[in-house]
Amino acid sequence: MWKYVLRRLLVMIPIIFLVIFIVFFIMNITPGDPVQMILGNDPPQQAVEDLRRELGLDQPFFVRFFNYIKNALKLDFGLSYRSRRPVFEGIWPKFPTTLLLAVLTVTVSTVLGVILGIISAVKEYSAVDVTLTFTSLIFASVPGFWLCLMLIIVFSLKLHLLPSSGVGSIRHFILPVLASAIPSAAYLARITRTQMLEVMRQEYIRTARAKGATEKRVIFKHALKNALMPIITIAGTSFAAALGGSMITERIFGLPGIGNYILTSVQAKDVPVVMGSTIFLSVIFMVMMLLVDLAYAYINPTLRSRFSRK
Amino acid sequence: MSFLDIRDLTVVYTNGRETVHALNDFSLRLERGKTLGLVGETGAGKTTAALSIMRLLPERTGRVLGGSVTFDGADLRSLKEEEMRVVRGGKISMIFQDPMTSLNPVLTVGEQIFETLELHNIENRSHQQLWERVDEMLALVGIPPERKKDYPHQFSGGMKQRVVIAIALACSPQLLIADEPTTALDVTIQAQVLAMMDELKQKLDMSMIMITHDLGIVAQTCDDVAVVYAGEIIESGSFEDFFMQDKRRHPYTRGLFGSIPNIDSRERRLTPIEGLMPDPTNLPEGCRFHPRCPDCTERCRTERPTAHERGGHVIRCHLFEKEGE
């Protein structure tokens, strides 16, 4: 087991290098000159050249790339072009907001999605099932930003129930959490329904019934655990994605999270910040995927024995 | 009244477009402590009969149209669901055909045996006592009790079927329905499992319905035999009626026995029954067997035969009408 974890962690290293290269390359070929962004329009020629040299922008692409890698290995990700402070000093303060949003979103969407999916599956083809399936199809298909705007219009502008933007209290999180949780709950409900229906057809479900188990026990003890794998995959992936900051949600609701921070940094061509946060996000994503795989092993004994054999 | 008495049970499966007539006036009796062999081709309705007793027919498609199932004096069809749950696994247990798929892959075999005990824990035994019983059951079916912590995928097919049997017998049921318990196993394991089941049956003094299409298994294990064809019992009687004399037999049964290869004769080919089982969505008029029957008369095509009994040996065929009177 630990061997497996170690191997997975080692595989992350080349992936991170690849991510760094791709982002570095893209930032290099996209238009916009960071020097101009910093100094504004029409700066003196001397200042431009000094700053260019200071930021190392006078060097060729590969030299800059290898310098970056060299420093990154020492955990030095450079200074933000805008604030002139180390990159992670800018990223860390944004993390709690994003983390809170992610935890709330995934909790709400998983609980809601799984419960609705189970109801749908147990009452297959009933009016409840048809309504749920239809509604979830709609919410899984609407664009995220549209949902954000609708929630603001209904709950803030019309009903004056909840604040439309900013932070300060937990109430500020209700709309953003709903906006991110509803589509993924809808998606999860559909997956859960399909999985549960598949599992409920299995022979061991009949065995459980033949033992005299109650329907509740059959569903929650025998069926759900077998249907859990794809549910965990989706919940894990969406948690990882949410940790990277839901850019649109954070922007629309004015939450000072990582997503929002990356967006402004990209606009300002703040290359070190973009680089730093991308690395941060990819590491988080890979660790989450590893946790998902370990969760598989936890719920599925067939996989568990395969892990331990390696 | 018999220990288990099924009368005129009629079951259909519907899927909106078609109606499958799975059981038609299915009647069966079983005495306490006896083993009944329920024989028939695939699709004859053997499993449907078992599921009807347990009331485990597929909810959406399966429907009981009529008839009664009386077990130990209780009318199973009129029991409430929670009363039925006491019967299932407690008084009547069932072993399913395929041990590979009938165990839950994410629970240890110990947990799966324990669950039955916990569900039918009338004597309020402690968890520790129940776990002792799990060990006892595993030992009974010949599996080292230490293996209770293992998962089904760590067992071979024969071992899994032993676990399934341990689950079924854990609560000492009065009736065990074994639905082709050895079909998925290879021949040597088959013999072991059958011998074990027979031994346990004697030890626990229970009745058993052995569903099979293998007459060899019937000969080894059964006291009584019933032959199912197209959803009805066409012949039933004692072991002797079937295996000791060959004169009084339903033409279908005769065909079944005729298709067993005989080790004494030098025949190269088997003699199968001509034709196929009728389509259960469209059963023939008159006797269900008449299109394949070598002794078919004009009357068989139009009039459905009734059951004729002589000394407990029941045959549903016009040929035996007169001598029954």
PDB file of N, CA and C in Angstrom, chain B residues 82-174:
ATOM      1  N   GLU B  82     -43.515  -7.408   6.759  1.00  0.00           N
ATOM      2  CA  GLU B  82     -42.579  -7.625   7.877  1.00  0.00           C
ATOM      3  C   GLU B  82     -42.695  -9.039   8.454  1.00  0.00           C
ATOM      4  N   GLU B  83     -43.878  -9.642   8.327  1.00  0.00           N
ATOM      5  CA  GLU B  83     -44.021 -11.042   8.746  1.00  0.00           C
ATOM      6  C   GLU B  83     -43.278 -11.959   7.776  1.00  0.00           C
ATOM      7  N   MET B  84     -43.335 -11.576   6.506  1.00  0.00           N
ATOM      8  CA  MET B  84     -42.666 -12.367   5.476  1.00  0.00           C
ATOM      9  C   MET B  84     -41.152 -12.332   5.682  1.00  0.00           C
ATOM     10  N   ARG B  85     -40.637 -11.167   6.161  1.00  0.00           N
ATOM     11  CA  ARG B  85     -39.189 -11.060   6.391  1.00  0.00           C
ATOM     12  C   ARG B  85     -38.715 -12.016   7.471  1.00  0.00           C
ATOM     13  N   VAL B  86     -39.602 -12.316   8.424  1.00  0.00           N
ATOM     14  CA  VAL B  86     -39.243 -13.289   9.463  1.00  0.00           C
ATOM     15  C   VAL B  86     -39.119 -14.678   8.853  1.00  0.00           C
ATOM     16  N   VAL B  87     -39.992 -14.956   7.880  1.00  0.00           N
ATOM     17  CA  VAL B  87     -39.951 -16.257   7.210  1.00  0.00           C
ATOM     18  C   VAL B  87     -38.685 -16.382   6.368  1.00  0.00           C
ATOM     19  N   ARG B  88     -38.416 -15.327   5.569  1.00  0.00           N
ATOM     20  CA  ARG B  88     -37.252 -15.347   4.684  1.00  0.00           C
ATOM     21  C   ARG B  88     -35.963 -15.408   5.482  1.00  0.00           C
ATOM     22  N   GLY B  89     -35.175 -16.408   5.212  1.00  0.00           N
ATOM     23  CA  GLY B  89     -33.881 -16.502   5.885  1.00  0.00           C
ATOM     24  C   GLY B  89     -33.988 -17.127   7.263  1.00  0.00           C
ATOM     25  N   GLY B  90     -35.170 -17.043   7.879  1.00  0.00           N
ATOM     26  CA  GLY B  90     -35.356 -17.623   9.196  1.00  0.00           C
ATOM     27  C   GLY B  90     -35.972 -19.010   9.108  1.00  0.00           C
ATOM     28  N   LYS B  91     -37.169 -19.068   8.495  1.00  0.00           N
ATOM     29  CA  LYS B  91     -37.854 -20.361   8.392  1.00  0.00           C
ATOM     30  C   LYS B  91     -37.638 -21.015   7.034  1.00  0.00           C
ATOM     31  N   ILE B  92     -37.589 -20.175   5.984  1.00  0.00           N
ATOM     32  CA  ILE B  92     -37.297 -20.706   4.646  1.00  0.00           C
ATOM     33  C   ILE B  92     -36.047 -20.004   4.126  1.00  0.00           C
ATOM     34  N   SER B  93     -35.071 -20.770   3.721  1.00  0.00           N
ATOM     35  CA  SER B  93     -33.867 -20.178   3.143  1.00  0.00           C
ATOM     36  C   SER B  93     -33.750 -20.606   1.699  1.00  0.00           C
ATOM     37  N   MET B  94     -33.018 -19.783   0.944  1.00  0.00           N
ATOM     38  CA  MET B  94     -32.868 -20.136  -0.458  1.00  0.00           C
ATOM     39  C   MET B  94     -31.405 -20.052  -0.858  1.00  0.00           C
ATOM     40  N   ILE B  95     -30.971 -21.009  -1.652  1.00  0.00           N
ATOM     41  CA  ILE B  95     -29.621 -20.981  -2.222  1.00  0.00           C
ATOM     42  C   ILE B  95     -29.773 -20.729  -3.704  1.00  0.00           C
ATOM     43  N   PHE B  96     -29.085 -19.730  -4.209  1.00  0.00           N
ATOM     44  CA  PHE B  96     -29.238 -19.412  -5.623  1.00  0.00           C
ATOM     45  C   PHE B  96     -28.213 -20.149  -6.462  1.00  0.00           C
ATOM     46  N   GLN B  97     -28.515 -20.131  -7.750  1.00  0.00           N
ATOM     47  CA  GLN B  97     -27.773 -20.940  -8.692  1.00  0.00           C
ATOM     48  C   GLN B  97     -26.288 -20.602  -8.783  1.00  0.00           C
ATOM     49  N   ASP B  98     -25.989 -19.312  -8.882  1.00  0.00           N
ATOM     50  CA  ASP B  98     -24.612 -18.952  -9.206  1.00  0.00           C
ATOM     51  C   ASP B  98     -23.886 -18.375  -7.989  1.00  0.00           C
ATOM     52  N   PRO B  99     -23.005 -19.165  -7.373  1.00  0.00           N
ATOM     53  CA  PRO B  99     -22.326 -18.665  -6.174  1.00  0.00           C
ATOM     54  C   PRO B  99     -21.405 -17.487  -6.481  1.00  0.00           C
ATOM     55  N   MET B 100     -20.993 -17.357  -7.764  1.00  0.00           N
ATOM     56  CA  MET B 100     -20.066 -16.274  -8.117  1.00  0.00           C
ATOM     57  C   MET B 100     -20.712 -14.913  -7.922  1.00  0.00           C
ATOM     58  N   THR B 101     -22.018 -14.840  -8.181  1.00  0.00           N
ATOM     59  CA  THR B 101     -22.660 -13.531  -8.138  1.00  0.00           C
ATOM     60  C   THR B 101     -23.616 -13.387  -6.957  1.00  0.00           C
ATOM     61  N   SER B 102     -23.815 -14.457  -6.186  1.00  0.00           N
ATOM     62  CA  SER B 102     -24.821 -14.298  -5.138  1.00  0.00           C
ATOM     63  C   SER B 102     -24.244 -13.840  -3.798  1.00  0.00           C
ATOM     64  N   LEU B 103     -22.938 -13.585  -3.750  1.00  0.00           N
ATOM     65  CA  LEU B 103     -22.368 -12.989  -2.535  1.00  0.00           C
ATOM     66  C   LEU B 103     -22.001 -11.535  -2.809  1.00  0.00           C
ATOM     67  N   ASN B 104     -22.205 -10.699  -1.809  1.00  0.00           N
ATOM     68  CA  ASN B 104     -21.898  -9.277  -1.968  1.00  0.00           C
ATOM     69  C   ASN B 104     -20.382  -9.063  -1.948  1.00  0.00           C
ATOM     70  N   PRO B 105     -19.814  -8.503  -3.033  1.00  0.00           N
ATOM     71  CA  PRO B 105     -18.352  -8.404  -3.135  1.00  0.00           C
ATOM     72  C   PRO B 105     -17.699  -7.469  -2.117  1.00  0.00           C
ATOM     73  N   VAL B 106     -18.452  -6.558  -1.509  1.00  0.00           N
ATOM     74  CA  VAL B 106     -17.801  -5.596  -0.617  1.00  0.00           C
ATOM     75  C   VAL B 106     -17.953  -5.939   0.864  1.00  0.00           C
ATOM     76  N   LEU B 107     -18.576  -7.068   1.164  1.00  0.00           N
ATOM     77  CA  LEU B 107     -18.687  -7.469   2.570  1.00  0.00           C
ATOM     78  C   LEU B 107     -17.912  -8.772   2.772  1.00  0.00           C
ATOM     79  N   THR B 108     -17.288  -8.928   3.942  1.00  0.00           N
ATOM     80  CA  THR B 108     -16.576 -10.172   4.198  1.00  0.00           C
ATOM     81  C   THR B 108     -17.592 -11.300   4.336  1.00  0.00           C
ATOM     82  N   VAL B 109     -17.146 -12.524   4.089  1.00  0.00           N
ATOM     83  CA  VAL B 109     -18.093 -13.640   4.178  1.00  0.00           C
ATOM     84  C   VAL B 109     -18.629 -13.759   5.603  1.00  0.00           C
ATOM     85  N   GLY B 110     -17.771 -13.453   6.586  1.00  0.00           N
ATOM     86  CA  GLY B 110     -18.220 -13.481   7.977  1.00  0.00           C
ATOM     87  C   GLY B 110     -19.372 -12.517   8.197  1.00  0.00           C
ATOM     88  N   GLU B 111     -19.213 -11.286   7.686  1.00  0.00           N
ATOM     89  CA  GLU B 111     -20.272 -10.278   7.842  1.00  0.00           C
ATOM     90  C   GLU B 111     -21.572 -10.745   7.206  1.00  0.00           C
ATOM     91  N   GLN B 112     -21.434 -11.452   6.073  1.00  0.00           N
ATOM     92  CA  GLN B 112     -22.644 -11.870   5.365  1.00  0.00           C
ATOM     93  C   GLN B 112     -23.372 -12.993   6.107  1.00  0.00           C
ATOM     94  N   ILE B 113     -22.605 -13.860   6.753  1.00  0.00           N
ATOM     95  CA  ILE B 113     -23.260 -14.897   7.564  1.00  0.00           C
ATOM     96  C   ILE B 113     -23.851 -14.255   8.820  1.00  0.00           C
ATOM     97  N   PHE B 114     -23.052 -13.361   9.414  1.00  0.00           N
ATOM     98  CA  PHE B 114     -23.474 -12.674  10.632  1.00  0.00           C
ATOM     99  C   PHE B 114     -24.795 -11.932  10.422  1.00  0.00           C
ATOM    100  N   GLU B 115     -24.930 -11.331   9.246  1.00  0.00           N
ATOM    101  CA  GLU B 115     -26.121 -10.522   8.975  1.00  0.00           C
ATOM    102  C   GLU B 115     -27.412 -11.342   9.121  1.00  0.00           C
ATOM    103  N   THR B 116     -27.415 -12.537   8.540  1.00  0.00           N
ATOM    104  CA  THR B 116     -28.611 -13.385   8.664  1.00  0.00           C
ATOM    105  C   THR B 116     -28.926 -13.655  10.126  1.00  0.00           C
ATOM    106  N   LEU B 117     -27.870 -13.990  10.878  1.00  0.00           N
ATOM    107  CA  LEU B 117     -28.079 -14.300  12.293  1.00  0.00           C
ATOM    108  C   LEU B 117     -28.640 -13.092  13.032  1.00  0.00           C
ATOM    109  N   GLU B 118     -28.091 -11.932  12.708  1.00  0.00           N
ATOM    110  CA  GLU B 118     -28.519 -10.699  13.379  1.00  0.00           C
ATOM    111  C   GLU B 118     -29.977 -10.379  13.031  1.00  0.00           C
ATOM    112  N   LEU B 119     -30.341 -10.624  11.759  1.00  0.00           N
ATOM    113  CA  LEU B 119     -31.707 -10.310  11.322  1.00  0.00           C
ATOM    114  C   LEU B 119     -32.734 -11.226  11.980  1.00  0.00           C
ATOM    115  N   HIS B 120     -32.319 -12.440  12.336  1.00  0.00           N
ATOM    116  CA  HIS B 120     -33.283 -13.385  12.911  1.00  0.00           C
ATOM    117  C   HIS B 120     -32.891 -13.752  14.340  1.00  0.00           C
ATOM    118  N   ASN B 121     -32.369 -12.793  15.053  1.00  0.00           N
ATOM    119  CA  ASN B 121     -31.870 -13.043  16.403  1.00  0.00           C
ATOM    120  C   ASN B 121     -33.021 -13.003  17.397  1.00  0.00           C
ATOM    121  N   ILE B 122     -33.848 -14.057  17.396  1.00  0.00           N
ATOM    122  CA  ILE B 122     -35.039 -14.047  18.259  1.00  0.00           C
ATOM    123  C   ILE B 122     -34.638 -14.230  19.723  1.00  0.00           C
ATOM    124  N   GLU B 123     -33.557 -15.012  19.914  1.00  0.00           N
ATOM    125  CA  GLU B 123     -33.190 -15.312  21.298  1.00  0.00           C
ATOM    126  C   GLU B 123     -32.353 -14.214  21.939  1.00  0.00           C
ATOM    127  N   ASN B 124     -32.186 -13.108  21.216  1.00  0.00           N
ATOM    128  CA  ASN B 124     -31.415 -11.978  21.753  1.00  0.00           C
ATOM    129  C   ASN B 124     -30.014 -12.356  22.193  1.00  0.00           C
ATOM    130  N   ARG B 125     -29.340 -13.087  21.340  1.00  0.00           N
ATOM    131  CA  ARG B 125     -27.972 -13.448  21.679  1.00  0.00           C
ATOM    132  C   ARG B 125     -27.041 -12.259  21.455  1.00  0.00           C
ATOM    133  N   SER B 126     -25.937 -12.233  22.199  1.00  0.00           N
ATOM    134  CA  SER B 126     -24.999 -11.119  22.080  1.00  0.00           C
ATOM    135  C   SER B 126     -24.222 -11.251  20.770  1.00  0.00           C
ATOM    136  N   HIS B 127     -23.600 -10.143  20.369  1.00  0.00           N
ATOM    137  CA  HIS B 127     -22.807 -10.167  19.142  1.00  0.00           C
ATOM    138  C   HIS B 127     -21.720 -11.224  19.210  1.00  0.00           C
ATOM    139  N   GLN B 128     -21.163 -11.359  20.393  1.00  0.00           N
ATOM    140  CA  GLN B 128     -20.084 -12.334  20.526  1.00  0.00           C
ATOM    141  C   GLN B 128     -20.603 -13.754  20.280  1.00  0.00           C
ATOM    142  N   GLN B 129     -21.796 -14.025  20.829  1.00  0.00           N
ATOM    143  CA  GLN B 129     -22.383 -15.350  20.611  1.00  0.00           C
ATOM    144  C   GLN B 129     -22.701 -15.567  19.138  1.00  0.00           C
ATOM    145  N   LEU B 130     -23.171 -14.488  18.481  1.00  0.00           N
ATOM    146  CA  LEU B 130     -23.490 -14.618  17.063  1.00  0.00           C
ATOM    147  C   LEU B 130     -22.230 -14.899  16.255  1.00  0.00           C
ATOM    148  N   TRP B 131     -21.136 -14.218  16.631  1.00  0.00           N
ATOM    149  CA  TRP B 131     -19.878 -14.463  15.904  1.00  0.00           C
ATOM    150  C   TRP B 131     -19.369 -15.879  16.153  1.00  0.00           C
ATOM    151  N   GLU B 132     -19.633 -16.400  17.344  1.00  0.00           N
ATOM    152  CA  GLU B 132     -19.274 -17.803  17.598  1.00  0.00           C
ATOM    153  C   GLU B 132     -20.053 -18.721  16.671  1.00  0.00           C
ATOM    154  N   ARG B 133     -21.317 -18.362  16.480  1.00  0.00           N
ATOM    155  CA  ARG B 133     -22.163 -19.140  15.575  1.00  0.00           C
ATOM    156  C   ARG B 133     -21.644 -19.057  14.136  1.00  0.00           C
ATOM    157  N   VAL B 134     -21.120 -17.876  13.751  1.00  0.00           N
ATOM    158  CA  VAL B 134     -20.527 -17.740  12.412  1.00  0.00           C
ATOM    159  C   VAL B 134     -19.387 -18.739  12.246  1.00  0.00           C
ATOM    160  N   ASP B 135     -18.516 -18.809  13.253  1.00  0.00           N
ATOM    161  CA  ASP B 135     -17.403 -19.767  13.221  1.00  0.00           C
ATOM    162  C   ASP B 135     -17.920 -21.189  13.085  1.00  0.00           C
ATOM    163  N   GLU B 136     -18.966 -21.470  13.862  1.00  0.00           N
ATOM    164  CA  GLU B 136     -19.563 -22.791  13.864  1.00  0.00           C
ATOM    165  C   GLU B 136     -20.090 -23.150  12.465  1.00  0.00           C
ATOM    166  N   MET B 137     -20.787 -22.174  11.847  1.00  0.00           N
ATOM    167  CA  MET B 137     -21.360 -22.417  10.527  1.00  0.00           C
ATOM    168  C   MET B 137     -20.262 -22.665   9.499  1.00  0.00           C
ATOM    169  N   LEU B 138     -19.201 -21.850   9.564  1.00  0.00           N
ATOM    170  CA  LEU B 138     -18.105 -22.032   8.608  1.00  0.00           C
ATOM    171  C   LEU B 138     -17.480 -23.410   8.779  1.00  0.00           C
ATOM    172  N   ALA B 139     -17.282 -23.793  10.036  1.00  0.00           N
ATOM    173  CA  ALA B 139     -16.704 -25.108  10.292  1.00  0.00           C
ATOM    174  C   ALA B 139     -17.629 -26.203   9.751  1.00  0.00           C
ATOM    175  N   LEU B 140     -18.931 -25.980   9.902  1.00  0.00           N
ATOM    176  CA  LEU B 140     -19.926 -26.957   9.463  1.00  0.00           C
ATOM    177  C   LEU B 140     -19.844 -27.212   7.962  1.00  0.00           C
ATOM    178  N   VAL B 141     -19.605 -26.150   7.178  1.00  0.00           N
ATOM    179  CA  VAL B 141     -19.530 -26.333   5.734  1.00  0.00           C
ATOM    180  C   VAL B 141     -18.091 -26.574   5.270  1.00  0.00           C
ATOM    181  N   GLY B 142     -17.197 -26.759   6.235  1.00  0.00           N
ATOM    182  CA  GLY B 142     -15.840 -27.140   5.882  1.00  0.00           C
ATOM    183  C   GLY B 142     -14.928 -26.011   5.458  1.00  0.00           C
ATOM    184  N   ILE B 143     -15.146 -24.827   6.023  1.00  0.00           N
ATOM    185  CA  ILE B 143     -14.251 -23.697   5.751  1.00  0.00           C
ATOM    186  C   ILE B 143     -13.603 -23.308   7.073  1.00  0.00           C
ATOM    187  N   PRO B 144     -12.268 -23.131   7.094  1.00  0.00           N
ATOM    188  CA  PRO B 144     -11.631 -22.724   8.346  1.00  0.00           C
ATOM    189  C   PRO B 144     -12.210 -21.395   8.830  1.00  0.00           C
ATOM    190  N   PRO B 145     -12.661 -21.325  10.093  1.00  0.00           N
ATOM    191  CA  PRO B 145     -13.306 -20.111  10.600  1.00  0.00           C
ATOM    192  C   PRO B 145     -12.444 -18.850  10.491  1.00  0.00           C
ATOM    193  N   GLU B 146     -11.115 -19.013  10.446  1.00  0.00           N
ATOM    194  CA  GLU B 146     -10.264 -17.815  10.316  1.00  0.00           C
ATOM    195  C   GLU B 146     -10.573 -17.055   9.031  1.00  0.00           C
ATOM    196  N   ARG B 147     -11.142 -17.750   8.058  1.00  0.00           N
ATOM    197  CA  ARG B 147     -11.357 -17.106   6.760  1.00  0.00           C
ATOM    198  C   ARG B 147     -12.604 -16.216   6.737  1.00  0.00           C
ATOM    199  N   LYS B 148     -13.249 -16.062   7.883  1.00  0.00           N
ATOM    200  CA  LYS B 148     -14.444 -15.204   7.905  1.00  0.00           C
ATOM    201  C   LYS B 148     -14.115 -13.756   7.562  1.00  0.00           C
ATOM    202  N   LYS B 149     -12.843 -13.360   7.741  1.00  0.00           N
ATOM    203  CA  LYS B 149     -12.454 -11.978   7.440  1.00  0.00           C
ATOM    204  C   LYS B 149     -12.143 -11.772   5.964  1.00  0.00           C
ATOM    205  N   ASP B 150     -12.209 -12.837   5.184  1.00  0.00           N
ATOM    206  CA  ASP B 150     -11.906 -12.712   3.756  1.00  0.00           C
ATOM    207  C   ASP B 150     -13.141 -12.291   2.965  1.00  0.00           C
ATOM    208  N   TYR B 151     -12.858 -11.759   1.774  1.00  0.00           N
ATOM    209  CA  TYR B 151     -13.937 -11.323   0.896  1.00  0.00           C
ATOM    210  C   TYR B 151     -14.234 -12.407  -0.142  1.00  0.00           C
ATOM    211  N   PRO B 152     -15.452 -12.377  -0.722  1.00  0.00           N
ATOM    212  CA  PRO B 152     -15.829 -13.431  -1.664  1.00  0.00           C
ATOM    213  C   PRO B 152     -14.812 -13.678  -2.784  1.00  0.00           C
ATOM    214  N   HIS B 153     -14.170 -12.596  -3.273  1.00  0.00           N
ATOM    215  CA  HIS B 153     -13.275 -12.832  -4.415  1.00  0.00           C
ATOM    216  C   HIS B 153     -12.049 -13.647  -4.029  1.00  0.00           C
ATOM    217  N   GLN B 154     -11.830 -13.833  -2.724  1.00  0.00           N
ATOM    218  CA  GLN B 154     -10.686 -14.626  -2.303  1.00  0.00           C
ATOM    219  C   GLN B 154     -11.025 -16.117  -2.201  1.00  0.00           C
ATOM    220  N   PHE B 155     -12.268 -16.466  -2.564  1.00  0.00           N
ATOM    221  CA  PHE B 155     -12.690 -17.854  -2.479  1.00  0.00           C
ATOM    222  C   PHE B 155     -12.899 -18.447  -3.872  1.00  0.00           C
ATOM    223  N   SER B 156     -12.757 -19.760  -3.975  1.00  0.00           N
ATOM    224  CA  SER B 156     -13.058 -20.438  -5.238  1.00  0.00           C
ATOM    225  C   SER B 156     -14.571 -20.647  -5.334  1.00  0.00           C
ATOM    226  N   GLY B 157     -15.028 -21.088  -6.512  1.00  0.00           N
ATOM    227  CA  GLY B 157     -16.459 -21.276  -6.736  1.00  0.00           C
ATOM    228  C   GLY B 157     -17.101 -22.226  -5.731  1.00  0.00           C
ATOM    229  N   GLY B 158     -16.462 -23.358  -5.525  1.00  0.00           N
ATOM    230  CA  GLY B 158     -17.018 -24.341  -4.595  1.00  0.00           C
ATOM    231  C   GLY B 158     -17.073 -23.807  -3.175  1.00  0.00           C
ATOM    232  N   MET B 159     -16.006 -23.069  -2.793  1.00  0.00           N
ATOM    233  CA  MET B 159     -15.958 -22.468  -1.450  1.00  0.00           C
ATOM    234  C   MET B 159     -17.049 -21.428  -1.294  1.00  0.00           C
ATOM    235  N   LYS B 160     -17.272 -20.645  -2.367  1.00  0.00           N
ATOM    236  CA  LYS B 160     -18.319 -19.621  -2.302  1.00  0.00           C
ATOM    237  C   LYS B 160     -19.670 -20.276  -2.094  1.00  0.00           C
ATOM    238  N   GLN B 161     -19.914 -21.394  -2.813  1.00  0.00           N
ATOM    239  CA  GLN B 161     -21.204 -22.053  -2.651  1.00  0.00           C
ATOM    240  C   GLN B 161     -21.347 -22.587  -1.221  1.00  0.00           C
ATOM    241  N   ARG B 162     -20.228 -22.994  -0.621  1.00  0.00           N
ATOM    242  CA  ARG B 162     -20.281 -23.421   0.776  1.00  0.00           C
ATOM    243  C   ARG B 162     -20.675 -22.245   1.680  1.00  0.00           C
ATOM    244  N   VAL B 163     -20.123 -21.073   1.359  1.00  0.00           N
ATOM    245  CA  VAL B 163     -20.483 -19.891   2.138  1.00  0.00           C
ATOM    246  C   VAL B 163     -21.973 -19.596   1.980  1.00  0.00           C
ATOM    247  N   VAL B 164     -22.449 -19.677   0.720  1.00  0.00           N
ATOM    248  CA  VAL B 164     -23.869 -19.432   0.463  1.00  0.00           C
ATOM    249  C   VAL B 164     -24.723 -20.406   1.284  1.00  0.00           C
ATOM    250  N   ILE B 165     -24.276 -21.663   1.325  1.00  0.00           N
ATOM    251  CA  ILE B 165     -25.011 -22.664   2.101  1.00  0.00           C
ATOM    252  C   ILE B 165     -24.966 -22.324   3.597  1.00  0.00           C
ATOM    253  N   ALA B 166     -23.787 -21.880   4.047  1.00  0.00           N
ATOM    254  CA  ALA B 166     -23.673 -21.488   5.459  1.00  0.00           C
ATOM    255  C   ALA B 166     -24.639 -20.360   5.787  1.00  0.00           C
ATOM    256  N   ILE B 167     -24.762 -19.385   4.872  1.00  0.00           N
ATOM    257  CA  ILE B 167     -25.697 -18.281   5.094  1.00  0.00           C
ATOM    258  C   ILE B 167     -27.119 -18.828   5.186  1.00  0.00           C
ATOM    259  N   ALA B 168     -27.454 -19.728   4.243  1.00  0.00           N
ATOM    260  CA  ALA B 168     -28.818 -20.239   4.186  1.00  0.00           C
ATOM    261  C   ALA B 168     -29.168 -21.065   5.427  1.00  0.00           C
ATOM    262  N   LEU B 169     -28.158 -21.782   5.957  1.00  0.00           N
ATOM    263  CA  LEU B 169     -28.462 -22.673   7.070  1.00  0.00           C
ATOM    264  C   LEU B 169     -28.241 -22.041   8.443  1.00  0.00           C
ATOM    265  N   ALA B 170     -27.688 -20.817   8.445  1.00  0.00           N
ATOM    266  CA  ALA B 170     -27.266 -20.196   9.706  1.00  0.00           C
ATOM    267  C   ALA B 170     -28.390 -20.192  10.744  1.00  0.00           C
ATOM    268  N   CYS B 171     -29.613 -19.916  10.307  1.00  0.00           N
ATOM    269  CA  CYS B 171     -30.706 -19.789  11.274  1.00  0.00           C
ATOM    270  C   CYS B 171     -31.508 -21.079  11.407  1.00  0.00           C
ATOM    271  N   SER B 172     -30.930 -22.197  11.009  1.00  0.00           N
ATOM    272  CA  SER B 172     -31.608 -23.499  11.031  1.00  0.00           C
ATOM    273  C   SER B 172     -33.027 -23.405  10.481  1.00  0.00           C
ATOM    274  N   PRO B 173     -33.163 -23.173   9.190  1.00  0.00           N
ATOM    275  CA  PRO B 173     -34.502 -23.033   8.609  1.00  0.00           C
ATOM    276  C   PRO B 173     -35.216 -24.384   8.576  1.00  0.00           C
ATOM    277  N   GLN B 174     -36.548 -24.326   8.468  1.00  0.00           N
ATOM    278  CA  GLN B 174     -37.308 -25.565   8.370  1.00  0.00           C
ATOM    279  C   GLN B 174     -37.374 -26.052   6.935  1.00  0.00           C
TER     280      GLN B 174
END
